[in-house]
Coordinates of C-alpha atoms and ligand atoms in Angstrom, one line a residue:
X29 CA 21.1 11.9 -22.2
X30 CA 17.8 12.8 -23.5
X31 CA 14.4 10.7 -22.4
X32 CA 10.7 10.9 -23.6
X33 CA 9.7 10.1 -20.0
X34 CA 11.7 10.7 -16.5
X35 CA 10.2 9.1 -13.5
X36 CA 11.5 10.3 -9.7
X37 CA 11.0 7.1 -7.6
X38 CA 11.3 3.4 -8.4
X39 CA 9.3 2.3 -5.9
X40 CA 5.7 0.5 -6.6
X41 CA 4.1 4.0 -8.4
X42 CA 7.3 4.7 -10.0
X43 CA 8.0 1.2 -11.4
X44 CA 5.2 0.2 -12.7
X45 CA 4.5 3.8 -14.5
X46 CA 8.0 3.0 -16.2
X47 CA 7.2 -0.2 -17.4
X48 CA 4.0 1.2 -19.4
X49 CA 5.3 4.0 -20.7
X50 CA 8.0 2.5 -22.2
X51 CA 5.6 -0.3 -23.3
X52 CA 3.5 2.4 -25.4
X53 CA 6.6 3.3 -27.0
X54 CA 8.4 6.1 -24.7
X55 CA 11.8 6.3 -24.2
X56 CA 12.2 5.9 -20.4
X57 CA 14.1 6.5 -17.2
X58 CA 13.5 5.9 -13.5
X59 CA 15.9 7.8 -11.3
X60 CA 16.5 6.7 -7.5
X61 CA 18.7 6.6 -4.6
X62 CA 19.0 3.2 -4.3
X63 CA 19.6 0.3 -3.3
X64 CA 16.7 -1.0 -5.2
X65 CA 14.0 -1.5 -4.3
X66 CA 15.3 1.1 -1.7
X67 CA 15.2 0.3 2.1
X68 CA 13.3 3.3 3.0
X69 CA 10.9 3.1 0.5
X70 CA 7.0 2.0 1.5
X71 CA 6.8 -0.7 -1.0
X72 CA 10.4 -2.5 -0.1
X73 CA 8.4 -5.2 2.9
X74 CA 8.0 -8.7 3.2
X75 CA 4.3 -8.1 2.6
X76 CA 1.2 -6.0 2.2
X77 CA -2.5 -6.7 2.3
X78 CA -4.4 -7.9 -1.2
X79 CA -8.0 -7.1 0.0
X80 CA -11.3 -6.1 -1.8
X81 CA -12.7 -4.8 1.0
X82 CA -13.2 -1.1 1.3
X83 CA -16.3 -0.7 3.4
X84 CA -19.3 0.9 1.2
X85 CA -17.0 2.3 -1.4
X86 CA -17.8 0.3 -4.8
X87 CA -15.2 2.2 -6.7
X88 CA -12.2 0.5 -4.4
X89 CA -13.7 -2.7 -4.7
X90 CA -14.1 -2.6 -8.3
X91 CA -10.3 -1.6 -8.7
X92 CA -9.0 -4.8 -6.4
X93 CA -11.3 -7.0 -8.7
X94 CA -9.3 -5.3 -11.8
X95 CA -6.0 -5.9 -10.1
X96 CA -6.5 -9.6 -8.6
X97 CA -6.8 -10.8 -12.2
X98 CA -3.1 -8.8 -12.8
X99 CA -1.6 -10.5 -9.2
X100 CA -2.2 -13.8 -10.7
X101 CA -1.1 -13.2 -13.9
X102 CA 2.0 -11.9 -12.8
X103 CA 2.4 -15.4 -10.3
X104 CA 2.5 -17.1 -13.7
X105 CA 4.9 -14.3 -15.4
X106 CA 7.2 -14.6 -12.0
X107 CA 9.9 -16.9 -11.5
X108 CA 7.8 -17.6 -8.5
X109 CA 4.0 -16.7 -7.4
X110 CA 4.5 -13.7 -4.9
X111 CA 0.7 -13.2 -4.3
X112 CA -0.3 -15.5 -1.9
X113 CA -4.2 -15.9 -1.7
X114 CA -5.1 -17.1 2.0
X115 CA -8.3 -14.9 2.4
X116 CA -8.8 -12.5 4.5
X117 CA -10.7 -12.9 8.1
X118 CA -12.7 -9.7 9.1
X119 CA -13.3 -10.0 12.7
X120 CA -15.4 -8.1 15.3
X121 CA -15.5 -7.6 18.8
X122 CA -19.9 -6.7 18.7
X123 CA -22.3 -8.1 16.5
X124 CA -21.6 -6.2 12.8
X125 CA -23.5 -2.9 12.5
X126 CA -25.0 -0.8 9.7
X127 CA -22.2 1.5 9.0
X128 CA -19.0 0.0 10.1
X129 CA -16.6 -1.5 8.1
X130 CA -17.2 -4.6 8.2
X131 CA -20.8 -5.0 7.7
X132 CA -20.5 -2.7 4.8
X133 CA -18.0 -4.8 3.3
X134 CA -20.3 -7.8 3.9
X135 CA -22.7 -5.9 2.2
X136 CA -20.7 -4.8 -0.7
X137 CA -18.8 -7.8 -1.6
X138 CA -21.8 -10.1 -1.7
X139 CA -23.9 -7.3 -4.0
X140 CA -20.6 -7.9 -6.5
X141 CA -21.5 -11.2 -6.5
X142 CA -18.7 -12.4 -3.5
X143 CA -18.9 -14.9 -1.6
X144 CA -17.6 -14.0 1.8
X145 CA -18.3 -16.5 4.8
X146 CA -20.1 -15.4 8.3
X147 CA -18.1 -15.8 11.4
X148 CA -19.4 -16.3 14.8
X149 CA -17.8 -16.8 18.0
X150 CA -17.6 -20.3 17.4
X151 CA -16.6 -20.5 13.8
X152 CA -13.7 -18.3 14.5
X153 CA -12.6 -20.7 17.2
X154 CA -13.2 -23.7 15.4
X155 CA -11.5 -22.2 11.7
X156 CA -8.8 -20.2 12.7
X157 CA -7.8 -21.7 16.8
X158 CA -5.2 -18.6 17.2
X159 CA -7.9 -16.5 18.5
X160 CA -8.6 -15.9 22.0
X161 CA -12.0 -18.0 22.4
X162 CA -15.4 -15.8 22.6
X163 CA -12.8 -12.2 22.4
X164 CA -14.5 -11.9 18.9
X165 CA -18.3 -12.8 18.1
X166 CA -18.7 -11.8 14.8
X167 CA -17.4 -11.2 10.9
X168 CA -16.4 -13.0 7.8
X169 CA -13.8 -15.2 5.9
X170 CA -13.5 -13.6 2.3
X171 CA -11.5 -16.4 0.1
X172 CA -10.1 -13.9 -2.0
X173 CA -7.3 -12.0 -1.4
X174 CA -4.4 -12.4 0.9
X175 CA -0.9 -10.8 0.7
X176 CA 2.2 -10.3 -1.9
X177 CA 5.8 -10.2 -1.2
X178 CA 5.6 -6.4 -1.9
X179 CA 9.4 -5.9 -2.1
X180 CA 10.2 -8.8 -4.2
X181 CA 7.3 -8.0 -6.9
X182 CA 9.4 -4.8 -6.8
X183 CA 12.5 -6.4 -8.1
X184 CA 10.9 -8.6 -10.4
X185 CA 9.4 -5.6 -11.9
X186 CA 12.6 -3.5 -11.8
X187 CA 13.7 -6.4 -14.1
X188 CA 11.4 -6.7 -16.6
X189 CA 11.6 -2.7 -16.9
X190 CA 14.9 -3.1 -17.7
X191 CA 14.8 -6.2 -20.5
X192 CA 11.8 -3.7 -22.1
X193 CA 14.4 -1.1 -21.9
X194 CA 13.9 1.5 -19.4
X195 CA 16.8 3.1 -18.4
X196 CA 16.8 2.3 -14.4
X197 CA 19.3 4.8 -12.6
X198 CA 20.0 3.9 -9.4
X199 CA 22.1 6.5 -7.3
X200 CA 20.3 9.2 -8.2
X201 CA 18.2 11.8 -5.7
X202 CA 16.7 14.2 -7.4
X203 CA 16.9 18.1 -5.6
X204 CA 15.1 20.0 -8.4
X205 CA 13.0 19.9 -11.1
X206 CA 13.5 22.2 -13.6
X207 CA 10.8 24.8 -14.6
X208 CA 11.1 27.0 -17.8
X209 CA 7.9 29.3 -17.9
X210 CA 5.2 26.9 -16.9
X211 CA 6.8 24.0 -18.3
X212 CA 9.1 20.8 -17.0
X213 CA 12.1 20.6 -19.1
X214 CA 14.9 18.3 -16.6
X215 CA 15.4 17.2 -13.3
X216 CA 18.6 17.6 -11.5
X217 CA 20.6 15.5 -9.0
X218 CA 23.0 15.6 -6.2
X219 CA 25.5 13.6 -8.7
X220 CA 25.3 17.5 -10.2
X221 CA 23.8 16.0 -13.6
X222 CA 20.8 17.3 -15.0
X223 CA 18.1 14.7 -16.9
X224 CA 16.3 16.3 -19.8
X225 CA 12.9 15.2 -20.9
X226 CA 9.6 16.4 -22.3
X227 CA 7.5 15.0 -19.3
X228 CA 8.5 14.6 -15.4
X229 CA 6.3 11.9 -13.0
X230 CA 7.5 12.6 -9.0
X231 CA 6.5 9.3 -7.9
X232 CA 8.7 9.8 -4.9
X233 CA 6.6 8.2 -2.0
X234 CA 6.3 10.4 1.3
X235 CA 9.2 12.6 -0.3
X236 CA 6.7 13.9 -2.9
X237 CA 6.0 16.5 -1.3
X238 CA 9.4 18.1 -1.0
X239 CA 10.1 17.9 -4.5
X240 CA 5.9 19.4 -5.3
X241 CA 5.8 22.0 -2.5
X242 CA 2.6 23.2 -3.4
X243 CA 1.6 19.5 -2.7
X244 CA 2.5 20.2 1.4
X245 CA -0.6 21.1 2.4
X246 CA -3.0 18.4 1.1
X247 CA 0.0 15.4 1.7
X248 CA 1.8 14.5 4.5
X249 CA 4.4 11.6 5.5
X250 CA 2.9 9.4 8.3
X251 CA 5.0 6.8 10.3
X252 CA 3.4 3.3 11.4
X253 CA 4.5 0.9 13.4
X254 CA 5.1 -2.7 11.9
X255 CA 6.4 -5.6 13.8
X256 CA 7.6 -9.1 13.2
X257 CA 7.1 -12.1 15.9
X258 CA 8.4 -15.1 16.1
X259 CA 5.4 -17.7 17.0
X260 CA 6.1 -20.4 18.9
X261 CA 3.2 -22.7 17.3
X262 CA 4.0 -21.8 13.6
X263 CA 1.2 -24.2 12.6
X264 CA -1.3 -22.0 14.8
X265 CA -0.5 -19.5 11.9
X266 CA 0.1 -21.4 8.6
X267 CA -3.0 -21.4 5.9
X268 CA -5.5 -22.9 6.2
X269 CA -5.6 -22.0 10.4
X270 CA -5.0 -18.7 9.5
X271 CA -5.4 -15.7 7.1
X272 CA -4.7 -12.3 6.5
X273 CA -6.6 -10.8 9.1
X274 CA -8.0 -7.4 10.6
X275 CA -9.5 -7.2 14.4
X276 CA -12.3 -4.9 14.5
X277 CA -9.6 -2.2 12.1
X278 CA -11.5 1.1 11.7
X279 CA -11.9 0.8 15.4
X280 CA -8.4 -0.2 16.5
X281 CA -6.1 0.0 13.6
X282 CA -4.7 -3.5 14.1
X283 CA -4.2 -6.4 11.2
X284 CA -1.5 -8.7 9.8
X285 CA -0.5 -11.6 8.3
X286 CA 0.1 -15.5 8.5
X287 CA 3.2 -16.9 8.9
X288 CA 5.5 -15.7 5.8
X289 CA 6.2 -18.5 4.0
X290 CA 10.2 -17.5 3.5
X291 CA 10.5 -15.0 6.7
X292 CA 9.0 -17.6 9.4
X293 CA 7.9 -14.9 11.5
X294 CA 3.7 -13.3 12.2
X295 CA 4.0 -9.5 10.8
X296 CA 1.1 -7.2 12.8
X297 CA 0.9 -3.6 12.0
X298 CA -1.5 -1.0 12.7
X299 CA -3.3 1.4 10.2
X300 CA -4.0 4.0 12.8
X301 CA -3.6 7.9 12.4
X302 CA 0.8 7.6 12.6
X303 CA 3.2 10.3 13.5
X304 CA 3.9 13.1 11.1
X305 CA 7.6 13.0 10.0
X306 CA 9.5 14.6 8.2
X307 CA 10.6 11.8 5.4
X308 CA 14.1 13.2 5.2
X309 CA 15.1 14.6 8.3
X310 CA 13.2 12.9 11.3
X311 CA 14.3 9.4 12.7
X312 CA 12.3 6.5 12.4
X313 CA 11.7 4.5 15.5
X314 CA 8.8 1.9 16.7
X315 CA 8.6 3.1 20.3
X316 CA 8.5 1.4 23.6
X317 CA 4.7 2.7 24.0
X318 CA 4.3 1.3 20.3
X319 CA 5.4 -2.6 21.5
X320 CA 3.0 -2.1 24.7
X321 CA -0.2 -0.9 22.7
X322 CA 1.1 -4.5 20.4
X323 CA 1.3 -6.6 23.9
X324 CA -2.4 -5.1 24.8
X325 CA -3.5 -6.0 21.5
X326 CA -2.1 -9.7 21.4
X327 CA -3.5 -10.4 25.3
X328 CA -7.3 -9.7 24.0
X329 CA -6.6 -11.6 20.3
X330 CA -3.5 -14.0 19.8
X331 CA -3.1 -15.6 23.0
X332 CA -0.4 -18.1 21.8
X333 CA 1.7 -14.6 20.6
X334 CA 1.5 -12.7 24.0
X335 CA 5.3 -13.5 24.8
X336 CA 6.5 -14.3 20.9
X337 CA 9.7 -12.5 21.0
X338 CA 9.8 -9.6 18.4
X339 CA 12.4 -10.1 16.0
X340 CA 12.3 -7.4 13.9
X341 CA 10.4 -4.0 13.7
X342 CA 10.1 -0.5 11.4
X343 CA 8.4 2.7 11.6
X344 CA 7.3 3.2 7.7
X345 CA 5.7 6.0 6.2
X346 CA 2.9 6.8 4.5
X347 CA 2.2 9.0 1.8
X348 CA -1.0 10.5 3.0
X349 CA -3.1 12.7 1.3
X350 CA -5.9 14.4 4.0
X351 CA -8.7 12.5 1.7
X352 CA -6.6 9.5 1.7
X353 CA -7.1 8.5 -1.4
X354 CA -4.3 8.2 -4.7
X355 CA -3.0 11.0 -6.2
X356 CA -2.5 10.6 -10.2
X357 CA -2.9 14.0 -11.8
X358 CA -1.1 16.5 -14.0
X359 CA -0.1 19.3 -12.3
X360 CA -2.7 22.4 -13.3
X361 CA -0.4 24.7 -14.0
X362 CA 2.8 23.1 -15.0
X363 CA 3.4 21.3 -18.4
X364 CA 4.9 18.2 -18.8
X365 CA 4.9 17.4 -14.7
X366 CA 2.6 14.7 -13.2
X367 CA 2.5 13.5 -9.7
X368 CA 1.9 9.7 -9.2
X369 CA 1.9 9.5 -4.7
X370 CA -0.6 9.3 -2.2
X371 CA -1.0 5.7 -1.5
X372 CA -2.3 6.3 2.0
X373 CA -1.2 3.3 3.5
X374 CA -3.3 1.6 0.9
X375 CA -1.7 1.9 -2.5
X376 CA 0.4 -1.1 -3.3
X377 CA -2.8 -3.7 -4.0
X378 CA -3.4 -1.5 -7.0
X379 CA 0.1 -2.4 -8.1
X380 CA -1.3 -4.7 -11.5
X381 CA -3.6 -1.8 -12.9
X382 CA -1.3 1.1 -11.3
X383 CA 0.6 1.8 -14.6
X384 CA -2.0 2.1 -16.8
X385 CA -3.7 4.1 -14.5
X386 CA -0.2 6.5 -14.5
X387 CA 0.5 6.6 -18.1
X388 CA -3.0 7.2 -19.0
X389 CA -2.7 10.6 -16.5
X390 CA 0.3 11.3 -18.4
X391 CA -1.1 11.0 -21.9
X392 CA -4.2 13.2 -20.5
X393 CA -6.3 9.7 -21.8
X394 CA -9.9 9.2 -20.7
X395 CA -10.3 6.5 -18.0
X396 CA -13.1 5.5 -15.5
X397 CA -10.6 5.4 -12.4
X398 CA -8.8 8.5 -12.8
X399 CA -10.8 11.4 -11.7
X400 CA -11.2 10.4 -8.2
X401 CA -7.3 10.5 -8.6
X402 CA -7.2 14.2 -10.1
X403 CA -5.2 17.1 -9.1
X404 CA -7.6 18.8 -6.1
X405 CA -8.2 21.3 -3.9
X406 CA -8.9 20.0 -0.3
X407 CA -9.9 22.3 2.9
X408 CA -7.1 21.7 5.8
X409 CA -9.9 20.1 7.8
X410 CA -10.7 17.4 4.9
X411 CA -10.9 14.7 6.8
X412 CA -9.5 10.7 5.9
X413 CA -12.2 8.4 3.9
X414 CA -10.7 5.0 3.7
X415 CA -13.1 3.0 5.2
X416 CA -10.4 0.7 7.1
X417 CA -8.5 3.1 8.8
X418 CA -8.4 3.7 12.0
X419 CA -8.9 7.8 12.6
X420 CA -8.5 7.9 16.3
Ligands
LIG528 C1 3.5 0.3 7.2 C2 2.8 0.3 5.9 C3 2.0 -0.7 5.6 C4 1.3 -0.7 4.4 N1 0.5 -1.8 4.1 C5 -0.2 -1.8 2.9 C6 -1.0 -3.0 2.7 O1 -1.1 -3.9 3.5 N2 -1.6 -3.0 1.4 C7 -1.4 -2.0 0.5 O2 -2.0 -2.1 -0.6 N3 -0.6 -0.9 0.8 C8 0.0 -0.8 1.9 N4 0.8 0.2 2.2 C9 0.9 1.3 1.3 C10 1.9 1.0 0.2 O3 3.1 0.4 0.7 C11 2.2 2.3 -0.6 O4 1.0 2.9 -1.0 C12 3.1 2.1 -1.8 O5 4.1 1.2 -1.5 C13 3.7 3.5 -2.1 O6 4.6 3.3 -3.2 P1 5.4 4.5 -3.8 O7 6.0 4.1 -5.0 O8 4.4 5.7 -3.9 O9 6.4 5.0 -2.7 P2 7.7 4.3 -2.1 O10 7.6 2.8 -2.2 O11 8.0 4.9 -0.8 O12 8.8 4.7 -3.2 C14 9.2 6.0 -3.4 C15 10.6 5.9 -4.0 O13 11.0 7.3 -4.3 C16 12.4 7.4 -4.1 N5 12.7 8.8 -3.9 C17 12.4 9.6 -2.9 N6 12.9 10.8 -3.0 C18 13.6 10.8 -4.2 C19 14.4 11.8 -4.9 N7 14.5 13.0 -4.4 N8 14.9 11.4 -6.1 C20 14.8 10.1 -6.6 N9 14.0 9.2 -5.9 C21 13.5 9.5 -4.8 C22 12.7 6.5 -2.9 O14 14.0 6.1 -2.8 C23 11.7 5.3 -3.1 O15 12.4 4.3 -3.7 C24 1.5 0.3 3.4 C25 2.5 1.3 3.7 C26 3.1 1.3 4.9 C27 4.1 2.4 5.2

């Protein structure tokens, strides 16, 4: 069977570059493993952060406004809201300096016109009584922003691709991607069938890279630890007590999330530097040195979490590129082949505004947002530039 369009990956990239290409008229397919939304895949979790907040860097910021607008349209379009806006808390360990993160978010969001609330020691204690008293003396409570049910707004989306009419074909890995002269022609997978179309997007996550080799050097799969604790004082972590939070992040790496509302458990993670692994091959454990850097963390910030029993935790990968930022470009030298990866550990907020972004680097279609995206050429030693994360 012919398609206009194939997409490699139905995960958040893949999806939602499905769903507008077929809406501008494409005839479309997304090809994956399954189950969808796949276990493996980065987006399939009970939650990711929804935050504006990306230190200096105006151009992040302005793309969360663009997508907040999308996350509550689409709790209206959903059988159920799956963005749930707490706020974020931005919390520090010194007095907020020039420079970091968090004062530079400060900064930024209130020059957009935000209004995000100062925390002192004694506002932190008073609004949000989970946190070890005096342990953090300074920050702010943004109102906007919070968390979605990441791998529930993947099925919902997997859905409406499918009543618009993209072909979704699950049980599908894709080994090769057919190149005659400089030009994509089909895609071919280990069911031994081969998928013709005009265009090819690898939106395949941390595999990317083995279907685009030339893309090893400047993208590599990162593993994080995420874990899920039961609290024994759920209400100590229920909205309005507390909110999507980071603790002192570039510095430490460590953030998470209230109580799921469906889940009943705290989910902590850290967005740190990770362990390179091989997305395929290499297993994917949360180590015993992982859950005693968490039980550090929690004595000096949650102490009503210390001893919550962990009930559930997973080693997921990023797709990183060395500047850390997304990767939405034609391929220079190959027609008809675009790559749509790279989220970084940040890439699933954009979700709303992420397929137009996609099908507009497919069409080759002017837009604001795209050339920081581009195809590019990056010196092994580029180093990461998302102001939130953790580099060691
Ligand atoms: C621990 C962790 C925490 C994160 N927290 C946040 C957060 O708080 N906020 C945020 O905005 N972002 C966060 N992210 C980043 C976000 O999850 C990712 O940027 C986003 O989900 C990436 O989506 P994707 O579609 O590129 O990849 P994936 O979701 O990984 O999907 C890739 C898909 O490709 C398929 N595939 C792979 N190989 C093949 C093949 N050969 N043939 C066919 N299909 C194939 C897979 O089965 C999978 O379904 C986090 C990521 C991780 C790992």
């Amino acid at each position: 069977m012919r398609h206009d369009i194939l997409i490699v990956g139905s995960g958040i990239f893949g999806v939602t570059a499905a769903l507008a290409l077929q809406q501008r008229g494409y005839k479309t397919a997304v090809l994956d493993p399954g189950p969808l939304p796949h276990p493996l895949a980065a987006s399939t979790d009970i939650s990711k952060v929804v935050r504006m907040e990306y230190g200096r860097d105006a151009h992040y910021m302005a793309l969360v406004e663009a997508a907040l607008d999308g996350w509550q349209q689409w709790n209206e379009e959903f059988a159920e809201p799956l963005y749930h806006e707490t706020g974020v808390t931005m919390v520090t360990q010194t007095l907020m300096a020039p420079g970091s993160f968090e004062y530079e978010s400060y900064r930024m969001l209130r020059q957009r016109g935000h209004k995000p609330e100062r925390l002192n020691a004694a506002e932190i204690s008073r609004r949000f009584p989970a946190w070890k008293p005096d342990a953090y003396i300074d920050g702010f409570y943004h109102p906007r922003g919070g968390f979605v049910e990441s791998g529930r707004v993947v099925t919902a989306l997997i859905k409406k691709a499918k009543q618009h009419g993209v072909n979704v074909l699950s049980g599908q890995t894709v080994y090769d991607i057919v190149r005659v002269a400089d030009r994509v022609t089909a895609v071919r997978s280990e069911t031994g069938e081969t998928f013709t179309a005009a265009h090819v997007v690898i939106a395949a996550g941390a595999w990317t890279p083995l279907l685009v080799p030339e893309l090893a050097p400047v993208m590599k799969s990162t593993g994080h630890p995420v874990f899920h604790l039961k609290p024994a004082h759920p209400a100590l972590f229920t909205p309005p007590n507390f909110a999507v939070f980071t603790a002192d992040v570039a510095r430490t790496g460590w953030y998470g999330f209230p109580l799921h509302p469906r889940e009943g458990v705290v989910k902590i993670a850290n967005h740190g530097v990770g362990q390179l692994l091989h997305p395929r091959d290499d297993e994917r454990r949360v180590t015993p040195q992982d859950e005693h850097n968490l039980r550090a963390f929690l004595a000096t910030t949650f102490p009503a979490l210390v001893d919550a029993p962990i009930v559930y935790t997973r080693r997921c990968l990023y797709c990183d590129t060395l500047d850390e930022h997304l990767w939405l470009g034609h391929h220079p030298q190959v027609a008809g082949l675009t790559v749509a990866a790279g989220g970084s550990g940040h890439g699933f907020k954009f979700a709303p505004i992420l397929g137009t972004l996609i099908a507009d680097a497919v069409e080759g279609k002017e837009n604001p947002w795209l050339p920081r995206f581009g195809w590019r050429q990056m010196a092994p030693e580029t180093s990461g530039e998302e102001a939130a994360r953790h580099h060691g």
